[in-house]
Coordinates of C-alpha atoms in Angstrom, one line a residue:
X1 CA 201.5 73.8 14.4
X2 CA 198.6 71.7 14.1
X3 CA 196.0 73.5 12.1
X4 CA 198.4 76.3 11.2
X5 CA 199.0 75.1 7.8
X6 CA 196.6 76.3 5.0
X7 CA 196.2 72.9 3.5
X8 CA 195.8 71.0 6.7
X9 CA 192.6 68.9 6.8
X10 CA 192.4 68.8 3.0
X11 CA 191.4 65.5 1.4
X12 CA 192.1 63.8 -1.8
X13 CA 188.6 64.8 -3.0
X14 CA 189.8 68.2 -4.0
X15 CA 188.4 71.6 -3.2
X16 CA 184.7 71.0 -4.5
X17 CA 182.6 69.2 -2.0
X18 CA 179.0 68.5 -3.4
X19 CA 176.4 65.7 -3.6
X20 CA 176.5 66.1 -7.4
X21 CA 180.1 64.8 -7.4
X22 CA 179.1 61.7 -5.5
X23 CA 178.6 58.5 -7.5
X24 CA 175.0 58.2 -8.5
X25 CA 174.3 61.9 -7.9
X26 CA 174.0 62.8 -11.7
X27 CA 170.6 63.9 -13.2
X28 CA 168.7 61.0 -14.7
X29 CA 168.5 61.3 -18.5
X30 CA 165.2 60.4 -20.5
X31 CA 165.3 57.1 -22.3
X32 CA 164.6 57.6 -25.9
X33 CA 164.1 54.0 -27.0
X34 CA 161.1 53.1 -29.2
X35 CA 159.5 51.1 -26.4
X36 CA 159.7 54.1 -24.1
X37 CA 158.1 56.4 -26.7
X38 CA 155.3 53.9 -27.2
X39 CA 154.6 53.7 -23.5
X40 CA 154.4 57.4 -23.2
X41 CA 152.0 57.6 -26.2
X42 CA 149.8 54.9 -24.6
X43 CA 149.7 56.9 -21.4
X44 CA 148.7 60.1 -23.2
X45 CA 146.0 58.3 -25.1
X46 CA 144.6 56.9 -21.9
X47 CA 144.6 60.3 -20.4
X48 CA 142.8 61.8 -23.4
X49 CA 140.1 59.1 -23.3
X50 CA 139.5 59.7 -19.6
X51 CA 139.1 63.4 -20.2
X52 CA 136.8 62.8 -23.2
X53 CA 134.5 60.4 -21.3
X54 CA 134.4 62.8 -18.4
X55 CA 133.3 65.8 -20.4
X56 CA 131.0 63.8 -22.6
X57 CA 129.2 62.5 -19.5
X58 CA 128.9 66.0 -18.2
X59 CA 127.4 67.3 -21.5
X60 CA 125.0 64.3 -21.7
X61 CA 123.8 65.0 -18.2
X62 CA 123.2 68.7 -18.9
X63 CA 121.2 67.8 -22.1
X64 CA 119.1 65.3 -20.2
X65 CA 118.2 67.9 -17.6
X66 CA 117.2 70.5 -20.2
X67 CA 115.2 68.0 -22.2
X68 CA 113.4 66.9 -19.0
X69 CA 112.4 70.5 -18.3
X70 CA 111.1 71.1 -21.8
X71 CA 109.4 67.8 -22.5
X72 CA 105.9 69.1 -22.0
X73 CA 106.3 72.2 -24.1
X74 CA 104.5 71.7 -27.5
X75 CA 106.7 71.9 -30.6
X76 CA 105.0 73.9 -33.4
X77 CA 105.8 72.4 -36.8
X78 CA 103.3 74.2 -39.1
X79 CA 102.3 77.8 -39.1
X80 CA 99.0 78.7 -37.5
X81 CA 96.1 78.1 -40.0
X82 CA 93.2 80.6 -40.1
X83 CA 89.5 79.6 -40.6
X84 CA 88.1 79.7 -44.1
X85 CA 86.3 83.0 -44.5
X86 CA 85.7 83.2 -48.2
X87 CA 84.8 80.6 -50.9
X88 CA 85.4 81.8 -54.5
X89 CA 83.3 79.8 -56.9
X90 CA 83.5 79.9 -60.7
X91 CA 81.9 77.7 -63.3
X92 CA 81.6 77.7 -67.1
X93 CA 78.0 76.6 -66.8
X94 CA 74.9 77.4 -64.8
X95 CA 75.5 75.9 -61.3
X96 CA 74.7 78.6 -58.7
X97 CA 77.0 79.1 -55.6
X98 CA 74.2 77.9 -53.4
X99 CA 74.7 74.4 -55.0
X100 CA 78.0 74.0 -53.2
X101 CA 76.3 73.6 -49.9
X102 CA 74.4 70.5 -51.2
X103 CA 77.6 68.8 -52.3
X104 CA 80.3 69.7 -49.7
X105 CA 80.2 70.4 -46.0
X106 CA 82.2 73.3 -44.7
X107 CA 81.9 74.3 -41.0
X108 CA 82.5 77.9 -40.1
X109 CA 85.4 77.1 -37.8
X110 CA 87.1 74.9 -40.4
X111 CA 90.7 76.0 -40.8
X112 CA 92.5 76.2 -44.1
X113 CA 94.8 73.2 -43.4
X114 CA 91.9 71.0 -42.1
X115 CA 90.3 71.0 -45.6
X116 CA 91.0 67.8 -47.6
X117 CA 91.1 69.4 -51.0
X118 CA 91.5 66.1 -52.8
X119 CA 88.4 64.6 -51.2
X120 CA 86.5 67.8 -51.9
X121 CA 87.4 67.5 -55.6
X122 CA 86.1 64.0 -55.6
X123 CA 82.8 65.1 -54.0
X124 CA 82.3 67.8 -56.7
X125 CA 83.1 65.5 -59.6
X126 CA 80.7 62.8 -58.3
X127 CA 77.9 65.1 -59.3
X128 CA 76.7 64.2 -62.8
X129 CA 76.6 67.8 -64.0
X130 CA 80.3 68.3 -63.2
X131 CA 82.8 67.3 -65.8
X132 CA 85.9 68.3 -63.8
X133 CA 86.6 70.4 -60.7
X134 CA 89.6 72.0 -59.0
X135 CA 90.0 73.1 -55.4
X136 CA 92.8 75.5 -54.2
X137 CA 93.7 77.2 -51.0
X138 CA 94.3 80.9 -51.3
X139 CA 96.1 81.9 -48.1
X140 CA 95.4 83.4 -45.6
X141 CA 91.6 82.6 -45.5
X142 CA 90.1 81.8 -49.0
X143 CA 89.1 78.7 -50.9
X144 CA 88.9 78.8 -54.7
X145 CA 86.6 76.2 -56.4
X146 CA 86.4 76.0 -60.2
X147 CA 84.0 73.7 -62.0
X148 CA 83.7 72.6 -65.7
X149 CA 80.2 71.5 -66.5
X150 CA 79.0 69.0 -69.0
X151 CA 77.3 70.3 -72.2
X152 CA 73.6 69.5 -72.2
X153 CA 72.5 67.9 -75.4
X154 CA 69.2 66.0 -74.8
X155 CA 66.6 65.6 -72.1
X156 CA 64.8 62.5 -71.1
X157 CA 62.0 61.3 -68.8
X158 CA 62.7 58.7 -66.2
X159 CA 60.6 57.1 -63.5
X160 CA 61.3 58.6 -60.0
X161 CA 61.2 56.9 -56.6
X162 CA 57.5 57.4 -56.3
X163 CA 56.7 56.2 -59.8
X164 CA 56.5 59.8 -61.0
X165 CA 58.3 60.9 -64.2
X166 CA 61.3 63.1 -63.6
X167 CA 63.4 65.1 -66.0
X168 CA 67.0 64.2 -66.7
X169 CA 69.7 65.8 -68.8
X170 CA 72.0 63.9 -71.2
X171 CA 75.4 65.3 -71.9
X172 CA 77.6 65.0 -75.0
X173 CA 79.6 62.4 -73.0
X174 CA 76.4 60.3 -72.4
X175 CA 76.2 61.2 -68.8
X176 CA 72.7 61.3 -67.3
X177 CA 72.1 63.8 -64.5
X178 CA 69.6 66.1 -62.8
X179 CA 69.9 69.6 -64.3
X180 CA 70.6 72.3 -61.8
X181 CA 70.4 76.0 -62.7
X182 CA 69.3 75.6 -66.3
X183 CA 66.8 78.3 -67.5
X184 CA 63.6 76.9 -68.9
X185 CA 64.4 78.4 -72.3
X186 CA 67.5 76.4 -72.5
X187 CA 65.8 73.1 -71.6
X188 CA 62.9 73.8 -74.0
X189 CA 65.4 73.8 -76.9
X190 CA 66.7 70.3 -76.1
X191 CA 64.9 67.5 -77.9
X192 CA 63.8 64.5 -75.8
X193 CA 65.6 61.2 -76.4
X194 CA 64.4 57.6 -76.5
X195 CA 67.5 55.7 -75.5
X196 CA 68.8 52.5 -76.9
X197 CA 67.8 49.4 -75.0
X198 CA 70.7 47.1 -74.4
X199 CA 70.2 43.3 -74.9
X200 CA 71.0 42.7 -71.3
X201 CA 68.3 45.1 -70.3
X202 CA 68.2 48.8 -69.3
X203 CA 69.4 51.9 -71.3
X204 CA 72.6 52.8 -69.4
X205 CA 75.2 53.6 -70.5
X206 CA 74.4 55.9 -73.4
X207 CA 77.0 55.4 -76.0
X208 CA 77.8 57.5 -79.1
X209 CA 76.0 60.6 -77.9
X210 CA 78.8 62.7 -79.4
X211 CA 77.6 61.7 -82.9
X212 CA 74.1 62.7 -82.0
X213 CA 75.3 66.0 -80.6
X214 CA 77.1 66.6 -83.9
X215 CA 73.9 66.1 -85.8
X216 CA 72.0 68.5 -83.5
X217 CA 74.7 71.1 -83.8
X218 CA 74.9 71.0 -87.6
X219 CA 71.1 71.3 -87.8
X220 CA 71.0 74.1 -85.3
X221 CA 73.7 76.0 -87.3
X222 CA 72.5 75.4 -90.9
X223 CA 68.7 75.1 -90.5
X224 CA 67.8 76.9 -87.2
X225 CA 64.1 77.3 -88.1
X226 CA 63.7 73.6 -88.9
X227 CA 65.7 72.6 -85.8
X228 CA 63.1 74.3 -83.6
X229 CA 60.5 71.8 -84.8
X230 CA 62.6 68.8 -83.6
X231 CA 60.8 67.1 -80.7
X232 CA 62.4 63.8 -80.1
X233 CA 65.5 61.8 -81.1
X234 CA 65.1 58.0 -81.1
X235 CA 68.2 55.8 -80.5
X236 CA 66.3 52.6 -80.7
X237 CA 68.4 51.5 -83.7
X238 CA 71.6 53.2 -82.7
X239 CA 73.7 51.2 -80.2
X240 CA 76.5 53.8 -80.1
X241 CA 78.8 52.3 -82.7
X242 CA 78.3 54.0 -86.1
X243 CA 80.4 51.3 -87.9
X244 CA 77.9 48.6 -87.3
X245 CA 75.5 47.9 -90.1
X246 CA 71.9 49.2 -89.8
X247 CA 72.8 52.0 -87.3
X248 CA 70.5 55.0 -87.8
X249 CA 69.3 58.0 -85.8
X250 CA 65.6 58.7 -86.0
X251 CA 64.3 62.3 -85.5
X252 CA 60.6 63.2 -85.0
X253 CA 59.5 66.7 -85.7
X254 CA 56.3 68.7 -85.8
X255 CA 56.7 68.9 -89.6
X256 CA 57.7 65.4 -90.5
X257 CA 56.8 62.5 -88.2
X258 CA 60.0 60.5 -88.9
X259 CA 63.3 61.5 -90.4
X260 CA 66.1 58.8 -90.6
X261 CA 69.7 59.8 -90.6
X262 CA 72.5 57.3 -91.4
X263 CA 76.3 57.2 -91.2
X264 CA 77.1 56.5 -94.8
X265 CA 77.1 60.2 -95.7
X266 CA 78.0 63.3 -93.7
X267 CA 75.3 64.9 -91.8
X268 CA 75.8 68.1 -93.8
X269 CA 75.0 66.4 -97.1
X270 CA 72.0 64.6 -95.6
X271 CA 70.6 67.9 -94.3
X272 CA 71.2 69.6 -97.7
X273 CA 69.2 66.8 -99.3
X274 CA 66.5 67.2 -96.6
X275 CA 66.2 70.9 -97.5
X276 CA 65.7 70.1 -101.2
X277 CA 63.0 67.6 -100.3
X278 CA 61.1 70.0 -98.0
X279 CA 61.3 72.7 -100.6
X280 CA 59.9 70.3 -103.2
X281 CA 57.1 69.3 -100.9
X282 CA 56.2 72.9 -100.2
X283 CA 56.0 73.7 -104.0
X284 CA 53.6 70.7 -104.3
X285 CA 51.1 72.1 -101.9
X286 CA 52.6 70.5 -98.7
X287 CA 51.3 67.0 -99.1
X288 CA 51.5 65.1 -95.8
X289 CA 54.8 63.3 -95.4
X290 CA 55.0 60.2 -93.3
X291 CA 58.7 59.4 -93.4
X292 CA 61.9 60.6 -95.0
X293 CA 64.9 58.2 -95.1
X294 CA 68.2 60.0 -95.6
X295 CA 70.3 56.9 -94.6
X296 CA 70.4 55.5 -98.2
X297 CA 73.6 55.8 -100.0
X298 CA 73.5 58.6 -102.5
X299 CA 69.7 59.1 -102.3
X300 CA 66.7 59.6 -100.1
X301 CA 63.3 58.0 -100.0
X302 CA 60.2 59.9 -99.1
X303 CA 57.0 58.2 -98.0
X304 CA 53.8 60.2 -98.1
X305 CA 50.7 59.7 -96.1
X306 CA 48.9 58.7 -99.3
X307 CA 51.2 55.7 -99.6
X308 CA 53.2 57.1 -102.5
X309 CA 57.0 56.7 -102.2
X310 CA 59.4 59.0 -104.1
X311 CA 63.2 59.0 -104.3
X312 CA 65.5 62.0 -104.4

């Protein structure tokens, strides 16, 4: 009976009927050759580059938008600076605080950081009486100025702009300046000076004043009463170089018109010899002395008004 048999209609393909069993229906396997791996790596690298460029462009766009919004906002680099409210002035000499206003200009609204302390230092040191100066900022609102002044040694007369004599001070360094703040008593103790005239004309600069200052200091210390009689120091024969021959310092006093000091012997020894001479003159009834020359080597010559000359 047709169709009655259990195995009728069966084929030679067997019981399992599926597309997987057909030729070409198997799953495709990945090729693992070196060329294939290289192609896959290249594709991944290209994909990475695309993503990187994309996100970098987005970030750059965002940064540009933020920068555009903030471009007019000021950027504060330094901390706010307060105006100068106090000036602390200190000196080793006699310059008064009011003197600062004649040398430097400081507005009330000047801030601490606006001050050029180096330029201010130069302005202070340009003044003849100032040997050195320092300027410091003391935050938040103070300025500290310290000044070292020259030591006054001598005084001199010069002709002013209107042909009037004006007083000038000579320091140990040979600086000539207008004295500011000196008491009259201090100035009265300074002998006047007749400066050395240079061959090219004029008396500036004054050289070798430190040697003159040593002579004055030794006399003031060892013979203070006699030093008070000193009126004038003449440097007409002292160019400033004590090693040159014939260099002498001449002093004129109210007791002896002319006293000559040299550089062959120490000033201490010359002053000791001078004390002996003055004591001898006093014991002889104080005959008028015209000139005492202490510059001779190992001795001194005394010329009296009578014309007599004695050696000691």
